[in-house]
Short mmCIF file of C-alpha atoms in Angstrom, two decimals:
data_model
loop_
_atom_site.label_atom_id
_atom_site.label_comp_id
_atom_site.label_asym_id
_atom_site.label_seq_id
_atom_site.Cartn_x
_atom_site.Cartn_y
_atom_site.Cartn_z
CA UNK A 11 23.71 14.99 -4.94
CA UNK A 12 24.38 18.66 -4.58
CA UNK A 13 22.92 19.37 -8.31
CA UNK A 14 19.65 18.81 -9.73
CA UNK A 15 19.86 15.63 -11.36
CA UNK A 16 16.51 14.64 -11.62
CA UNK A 17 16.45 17.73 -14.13
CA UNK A 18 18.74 16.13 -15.99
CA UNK A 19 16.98 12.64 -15.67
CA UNK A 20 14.43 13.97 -17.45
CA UNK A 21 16.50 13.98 -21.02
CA UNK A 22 16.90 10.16 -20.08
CA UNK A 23 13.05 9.76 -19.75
CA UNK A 24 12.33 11.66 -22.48
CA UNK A 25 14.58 9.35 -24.78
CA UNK A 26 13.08 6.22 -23.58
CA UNK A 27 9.34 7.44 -24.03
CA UNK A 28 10.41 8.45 -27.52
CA UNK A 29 11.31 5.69 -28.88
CA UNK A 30 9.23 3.36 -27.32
CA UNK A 31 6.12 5.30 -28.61
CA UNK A 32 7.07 5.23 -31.72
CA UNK A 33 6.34 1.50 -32.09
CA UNK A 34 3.12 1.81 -29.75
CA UNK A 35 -0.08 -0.57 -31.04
CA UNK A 36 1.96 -2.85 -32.72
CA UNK A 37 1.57 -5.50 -30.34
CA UNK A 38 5.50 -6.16 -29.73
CA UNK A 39 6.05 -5.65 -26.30
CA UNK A 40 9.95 -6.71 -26.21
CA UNK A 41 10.79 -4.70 -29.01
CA UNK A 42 8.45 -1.43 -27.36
CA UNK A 43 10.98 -2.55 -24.30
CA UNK A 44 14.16 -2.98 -26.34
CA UNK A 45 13.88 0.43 -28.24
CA UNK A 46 13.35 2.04 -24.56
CA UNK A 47 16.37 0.62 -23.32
CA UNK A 48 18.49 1.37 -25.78
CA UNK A 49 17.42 4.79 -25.80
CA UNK A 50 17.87 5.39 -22.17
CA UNK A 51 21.59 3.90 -22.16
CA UNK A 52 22.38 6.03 -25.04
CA UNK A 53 20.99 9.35 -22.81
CA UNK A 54 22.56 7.73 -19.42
CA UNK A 55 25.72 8.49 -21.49
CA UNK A 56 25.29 12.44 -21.51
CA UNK A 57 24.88 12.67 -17.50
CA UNK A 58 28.13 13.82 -15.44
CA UNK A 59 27.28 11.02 -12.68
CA UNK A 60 29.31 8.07 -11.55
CA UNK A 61 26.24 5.99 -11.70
CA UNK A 62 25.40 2.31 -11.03
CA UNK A 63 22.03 0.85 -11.62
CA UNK A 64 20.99 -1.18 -8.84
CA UNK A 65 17.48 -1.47 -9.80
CA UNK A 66 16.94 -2.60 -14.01
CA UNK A 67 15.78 -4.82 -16.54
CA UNK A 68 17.78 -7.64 -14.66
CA UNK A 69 21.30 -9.48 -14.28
CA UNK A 70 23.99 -8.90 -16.77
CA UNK A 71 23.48 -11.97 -18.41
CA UNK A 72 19.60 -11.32 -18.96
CA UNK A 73 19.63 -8.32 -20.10
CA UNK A 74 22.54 -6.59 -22.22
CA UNK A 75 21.91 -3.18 -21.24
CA UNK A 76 21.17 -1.46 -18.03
CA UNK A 77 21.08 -4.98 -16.09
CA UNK A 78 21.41 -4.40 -12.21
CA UNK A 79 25.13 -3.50 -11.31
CA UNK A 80 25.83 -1.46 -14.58
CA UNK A 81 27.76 1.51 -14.50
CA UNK A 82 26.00 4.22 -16.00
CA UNK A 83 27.19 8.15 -16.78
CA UNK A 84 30.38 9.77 -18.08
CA UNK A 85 31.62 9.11 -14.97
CA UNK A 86 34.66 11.44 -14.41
CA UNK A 87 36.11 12.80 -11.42
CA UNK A 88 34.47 14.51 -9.02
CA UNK A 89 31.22 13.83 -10.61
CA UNK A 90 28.80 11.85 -7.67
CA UNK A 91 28.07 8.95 -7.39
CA UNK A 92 24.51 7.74 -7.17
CA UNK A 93 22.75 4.64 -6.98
CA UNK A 94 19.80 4.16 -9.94
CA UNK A 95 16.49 2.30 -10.05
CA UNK A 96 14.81 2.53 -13.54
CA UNK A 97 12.19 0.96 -15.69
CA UNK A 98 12.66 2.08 -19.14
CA UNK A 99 9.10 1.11 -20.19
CA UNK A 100 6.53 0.33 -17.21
CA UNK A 101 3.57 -1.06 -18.48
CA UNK A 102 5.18 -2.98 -21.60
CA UNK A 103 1.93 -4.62 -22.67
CA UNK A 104 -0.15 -1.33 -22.34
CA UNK A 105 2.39 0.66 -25.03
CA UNK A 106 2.47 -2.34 -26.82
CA UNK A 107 -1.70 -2.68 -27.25
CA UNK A 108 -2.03 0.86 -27.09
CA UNK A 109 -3.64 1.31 -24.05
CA UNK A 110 -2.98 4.02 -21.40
CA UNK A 111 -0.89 4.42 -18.75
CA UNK A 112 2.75 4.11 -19.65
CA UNK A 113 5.33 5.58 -18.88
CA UNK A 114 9.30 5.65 -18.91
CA UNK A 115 11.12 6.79 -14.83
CA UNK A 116 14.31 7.12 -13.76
CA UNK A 117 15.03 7.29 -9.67
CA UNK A 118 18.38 8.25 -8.16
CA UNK A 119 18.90 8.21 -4.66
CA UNK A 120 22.70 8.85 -2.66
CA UNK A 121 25.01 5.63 -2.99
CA UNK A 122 23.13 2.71 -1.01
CA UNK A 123 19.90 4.51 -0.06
CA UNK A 124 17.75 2.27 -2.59
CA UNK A 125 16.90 -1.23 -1.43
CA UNK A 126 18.47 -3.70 -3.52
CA UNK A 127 15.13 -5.19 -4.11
CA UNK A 128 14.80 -9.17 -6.14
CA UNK A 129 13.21 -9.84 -8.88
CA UNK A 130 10.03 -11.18 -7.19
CA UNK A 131 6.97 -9.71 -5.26
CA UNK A 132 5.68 -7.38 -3.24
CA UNK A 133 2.87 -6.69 -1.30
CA UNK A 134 2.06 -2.72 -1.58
CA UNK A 135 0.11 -0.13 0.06
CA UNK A 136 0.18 3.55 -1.01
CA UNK A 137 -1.46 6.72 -0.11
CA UNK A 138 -1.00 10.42 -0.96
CA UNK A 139 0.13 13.06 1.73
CA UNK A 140 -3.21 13.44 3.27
CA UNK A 141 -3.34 10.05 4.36
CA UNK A 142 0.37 9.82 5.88
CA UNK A 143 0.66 7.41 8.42
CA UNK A 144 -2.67 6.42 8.75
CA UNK A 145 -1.55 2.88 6.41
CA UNK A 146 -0.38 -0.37 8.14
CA UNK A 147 0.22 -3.84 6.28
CA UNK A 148 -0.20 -5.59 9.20
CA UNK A 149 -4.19 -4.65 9.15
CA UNK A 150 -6.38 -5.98 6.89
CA UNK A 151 -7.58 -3.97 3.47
CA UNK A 152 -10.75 -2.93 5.21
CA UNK A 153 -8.80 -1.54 8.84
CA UNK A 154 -6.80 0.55 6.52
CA UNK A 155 -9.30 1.70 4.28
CA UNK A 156 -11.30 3.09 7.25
CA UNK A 157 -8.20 4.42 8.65
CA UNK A 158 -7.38 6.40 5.55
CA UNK A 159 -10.44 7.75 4.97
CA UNK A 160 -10.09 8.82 8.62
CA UNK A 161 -7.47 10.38 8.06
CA UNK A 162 -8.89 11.90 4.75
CA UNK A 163 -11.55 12.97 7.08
CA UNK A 164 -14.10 11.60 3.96
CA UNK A 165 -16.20 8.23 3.71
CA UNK A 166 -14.64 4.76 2.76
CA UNK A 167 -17.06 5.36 -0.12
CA UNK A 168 -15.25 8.28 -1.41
CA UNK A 169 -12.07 6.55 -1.40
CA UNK A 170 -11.06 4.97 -5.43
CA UNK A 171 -8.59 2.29 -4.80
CA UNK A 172 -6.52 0.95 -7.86
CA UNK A 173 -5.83 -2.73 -8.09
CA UNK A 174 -3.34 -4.46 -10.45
CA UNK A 175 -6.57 -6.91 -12.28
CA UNK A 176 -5.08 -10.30 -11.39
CA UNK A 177 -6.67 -13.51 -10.43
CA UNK A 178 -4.19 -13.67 -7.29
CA UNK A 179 -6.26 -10.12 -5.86
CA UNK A 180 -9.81 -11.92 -6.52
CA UNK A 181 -9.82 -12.19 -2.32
CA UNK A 182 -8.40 -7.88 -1.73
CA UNK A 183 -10.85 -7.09 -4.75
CA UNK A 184 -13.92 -8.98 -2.97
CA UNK A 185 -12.63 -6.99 0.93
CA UNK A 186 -12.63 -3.80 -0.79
CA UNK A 187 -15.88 -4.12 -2.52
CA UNK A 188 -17.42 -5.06 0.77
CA UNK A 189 -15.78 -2.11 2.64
CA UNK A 190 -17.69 0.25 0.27
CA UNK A 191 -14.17 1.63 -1.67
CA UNK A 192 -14.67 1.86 -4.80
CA UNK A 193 -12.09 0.46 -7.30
CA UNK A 194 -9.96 0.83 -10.55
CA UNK A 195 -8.69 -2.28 -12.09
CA UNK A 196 -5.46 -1.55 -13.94
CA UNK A 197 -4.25 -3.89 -16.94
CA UNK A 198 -0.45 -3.15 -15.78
CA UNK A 199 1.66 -0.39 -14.40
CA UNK A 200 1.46 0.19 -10.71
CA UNK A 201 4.45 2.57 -10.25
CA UNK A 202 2.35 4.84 -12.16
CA UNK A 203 -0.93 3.32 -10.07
CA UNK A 204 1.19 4.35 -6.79
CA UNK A 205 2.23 7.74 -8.09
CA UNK A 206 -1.02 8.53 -8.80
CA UNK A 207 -2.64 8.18 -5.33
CA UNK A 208 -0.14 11.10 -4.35
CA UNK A 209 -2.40 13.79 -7.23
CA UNK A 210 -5.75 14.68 -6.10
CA UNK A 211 -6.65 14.94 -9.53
CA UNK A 212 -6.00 11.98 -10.86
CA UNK A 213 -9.10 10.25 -8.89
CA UNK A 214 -6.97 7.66 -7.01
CA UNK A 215 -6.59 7.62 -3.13
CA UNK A 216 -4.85 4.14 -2.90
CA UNK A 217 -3.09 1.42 -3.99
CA UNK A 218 -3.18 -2.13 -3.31
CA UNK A 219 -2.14 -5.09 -3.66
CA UNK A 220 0.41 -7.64 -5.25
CA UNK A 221 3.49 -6.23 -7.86
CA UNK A 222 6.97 -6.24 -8.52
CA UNK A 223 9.73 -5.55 -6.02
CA UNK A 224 12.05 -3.91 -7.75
CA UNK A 225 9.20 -1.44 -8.88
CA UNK A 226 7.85 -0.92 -5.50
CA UNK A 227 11.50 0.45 -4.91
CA UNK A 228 10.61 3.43 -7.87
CA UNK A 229 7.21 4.11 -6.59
CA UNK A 230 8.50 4.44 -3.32
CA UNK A 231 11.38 6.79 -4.36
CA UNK A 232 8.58 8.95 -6.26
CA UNK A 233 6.19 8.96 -3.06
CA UNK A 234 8.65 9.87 -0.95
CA UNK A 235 9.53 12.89 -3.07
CA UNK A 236 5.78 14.42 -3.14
CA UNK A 237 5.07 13.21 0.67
CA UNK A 238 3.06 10.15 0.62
CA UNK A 239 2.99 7.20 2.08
CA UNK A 240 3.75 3.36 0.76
CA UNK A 241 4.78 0.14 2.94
CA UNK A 242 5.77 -3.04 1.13
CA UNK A 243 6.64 -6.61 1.85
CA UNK A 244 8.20 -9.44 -0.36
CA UNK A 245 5.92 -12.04 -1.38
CA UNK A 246 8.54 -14.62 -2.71
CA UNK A 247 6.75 -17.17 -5.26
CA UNK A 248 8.86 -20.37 -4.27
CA UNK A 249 12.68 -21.06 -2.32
CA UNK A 250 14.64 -20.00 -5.03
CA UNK A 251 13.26 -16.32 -4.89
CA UNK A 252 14.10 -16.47 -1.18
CA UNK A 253 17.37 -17.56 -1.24
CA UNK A 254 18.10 -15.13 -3.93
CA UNK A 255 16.65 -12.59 -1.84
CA UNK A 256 19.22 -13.69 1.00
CA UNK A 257 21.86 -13.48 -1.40
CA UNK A 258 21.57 -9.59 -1.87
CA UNK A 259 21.40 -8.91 2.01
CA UNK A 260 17.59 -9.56 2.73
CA UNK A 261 17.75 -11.18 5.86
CA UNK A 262 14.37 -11.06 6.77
CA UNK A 263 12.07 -11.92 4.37
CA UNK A 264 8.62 -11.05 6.24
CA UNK A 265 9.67 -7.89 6.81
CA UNK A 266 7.47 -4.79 6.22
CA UNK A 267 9.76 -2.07 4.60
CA UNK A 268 8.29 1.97 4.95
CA UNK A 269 8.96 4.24 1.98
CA UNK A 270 12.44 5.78 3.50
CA UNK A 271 13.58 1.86 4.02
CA UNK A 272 12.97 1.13 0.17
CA UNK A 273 14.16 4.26 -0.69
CA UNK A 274 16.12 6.39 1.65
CA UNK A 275 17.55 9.71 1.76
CA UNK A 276 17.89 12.33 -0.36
CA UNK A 277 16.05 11.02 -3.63
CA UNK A 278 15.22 12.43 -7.18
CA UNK A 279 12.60 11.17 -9.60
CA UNK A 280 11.89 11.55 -12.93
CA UNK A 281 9.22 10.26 -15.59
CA UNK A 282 7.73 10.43 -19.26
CA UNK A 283 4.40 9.53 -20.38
CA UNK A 284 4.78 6.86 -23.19
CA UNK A 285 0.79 6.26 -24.16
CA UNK A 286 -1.29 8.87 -21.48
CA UNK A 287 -2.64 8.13 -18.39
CA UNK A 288 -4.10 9.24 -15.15
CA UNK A 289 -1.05 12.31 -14.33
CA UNK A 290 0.94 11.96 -17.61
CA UNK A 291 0.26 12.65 -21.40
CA UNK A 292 1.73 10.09 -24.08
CA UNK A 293 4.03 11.32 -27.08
CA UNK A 294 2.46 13.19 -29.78
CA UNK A 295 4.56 13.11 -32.75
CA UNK A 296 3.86 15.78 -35.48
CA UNK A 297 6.53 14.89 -38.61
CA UNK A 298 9.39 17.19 -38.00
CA UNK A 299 8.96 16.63 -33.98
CA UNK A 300 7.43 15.15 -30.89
CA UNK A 301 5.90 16.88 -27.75
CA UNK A 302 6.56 15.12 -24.69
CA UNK A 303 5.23 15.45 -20.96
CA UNK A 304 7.00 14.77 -17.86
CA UNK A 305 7.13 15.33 -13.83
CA UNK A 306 10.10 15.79 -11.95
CA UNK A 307 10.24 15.69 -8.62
CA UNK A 308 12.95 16.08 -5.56
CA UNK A 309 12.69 14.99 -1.91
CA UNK A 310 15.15 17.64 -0.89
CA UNK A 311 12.60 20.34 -1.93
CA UNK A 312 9.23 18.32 -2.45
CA UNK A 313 9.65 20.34 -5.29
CA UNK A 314 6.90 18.97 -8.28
CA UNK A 315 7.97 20.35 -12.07
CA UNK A 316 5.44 18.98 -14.77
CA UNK A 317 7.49 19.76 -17.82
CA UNK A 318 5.62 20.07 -21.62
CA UNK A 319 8.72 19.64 -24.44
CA UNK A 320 8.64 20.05 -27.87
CA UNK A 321 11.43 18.27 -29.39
CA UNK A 322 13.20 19.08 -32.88
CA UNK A 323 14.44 16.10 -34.60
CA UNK A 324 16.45 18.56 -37.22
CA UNK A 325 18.03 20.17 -34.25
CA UNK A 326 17.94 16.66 -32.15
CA UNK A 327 18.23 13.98 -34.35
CA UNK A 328 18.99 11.30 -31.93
CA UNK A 329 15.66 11.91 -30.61
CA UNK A 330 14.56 10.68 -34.27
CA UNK A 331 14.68 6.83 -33.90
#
């Protein structure tokens, strides 16, 4: 981890957000997913790492590429070894319908820093640096909504909350109404929802709510970097999520994990937009090329690169799927 990789994560992004966009509207969302995959293995195969994805599109025999356990990178000697947690297409459904809001990441983290999260859910709370520390699961939505705006030193009404729009947050939806927040229902995509409470101007303060595990792990690794705040807890649907959880070392199911527990030392992240959103722009093509927009970002450094590319598919014609 003594080199920049999340600079180099960013060609890996980039890949994935291509060639997903290309087949955005056409309401296919495994093939959006399948074309982001494959481009991201392909790119994984450029980076000197000794890689191994411990966060992905699931186990080997699920998914063919980039399934948790994969080794990813040219992986020669001396190169380091990092632990991965990706999602080569968050928010599946909104490339495939052509809504806003998704985007490709890539998180590396030193070798067993990232919390081998299931494939189940989590409960999530999120905040940007101003409201560090003020969050706690074990209060209620409306306890930590006037704690962070406390904190904030503003109004609960000031505070914009985004919500995953689910029939299981009908009760958290109903609290935060009451409390005076006001709130942002999002079809899908709540590593970007999370990322976003850490930008000021992006119009998002928190996040709540009920997602996926694994990509709790990613939003945390991203928070982290920029200084804010998550918490998150499994909410297994039945006992064969919690025994599988036991299976990868998760002793204690109830327990409430900070951002450094989900994703721990030095970390780097990386992420394209695929369709544009709240922080990131989507993929313009423009016949002989594509532009593309990113953020990098570092814990190390708290270091925050957005990064506008112009790619030539002449001069990169892999990037011409």
């Amino acid at each position: 981890m003594d080199r920049n990789l999340a600079m180099e994560a960013v060609r890996v992004t980039e890949m994935a957000a291509i060639a997903s966009a290309r087949l955005m509207g056409r309401g296919n969302k495994n093939e959006s997913d399948q074309a982001a995959v494959d481009a991201m293995r392909k790119a994984f195969d450029a980076l000197q790492i000794n890689g191994t994805v411990v966060i992905g599109e699931g186990e080997r025999d699920e998914a063919p590429m980039l399934y948790i356990g994969e080794k990813v990178g040219r992986r020669n000697e001396g190169d380091p070894e990092v632990d991965i947690a990706l999602d080569p297409l968050e928010g599946t459904n909104l490339c495939a319908y052509g809504r806003p809001g998704s985007i490709a990441v890539v998180a590396m983290a030193e070798k067993g820093k990232l919390l081998n999260a299931p494939d189940t859910y989590m409960e999530k709370i999120a905040v940007g640096p101003r409201a560090k520390g003020a969050i706690d699961l074990r209060r209620s939505p409306t306890e930590n909504l006037h704690a962070i705006a406390e904190k904030m030193k503003v109004y609960v009404s000031d505070l914009t909350v985004i919500i995953l729009d689910r029939e299981r947050h009908a009760d958290l939806i109903k609290e935060v109404r009451a409390a005076g927040a006001r709130i942002r229902l999002i079809d899908d995509g709540d590593v970007a929802g999370g990322i976003a409470t850490c930008f000021e101007d992006t119009g998002v303060d928190v996040l709540m709510g009920v997602g996926g595990a694994p990509e709790g792990v990613i939003a945390a690794a991203a928070i982290r970097s920029v200084g804010g705040d998550m918490q998150g807890r499994l909410v297994p649907r039945n006992n064969e999520e919690i025994e599988r959880a036991k299976r990868m070392g998760i002793s204690d199911i109830s327990k409430i994990y900070t951002a450094e527990e989900l994703a721990g030392g030095e970390v780097m992240f990386a992420a394209s937009g695929v369709t544009s959103g709240d922080f990131l722009r989507g993929v313009r093509f423009f016949g002989t090329g594509c532009e593309t927009h990113s953020v990098v970002m570092r814990s190390k450094t708290g270091t925050v690169r957005f990064i506008q590319s112009r790619h030539k598919f002449d001069k990169k014609p892999g990037y011409n799927f």
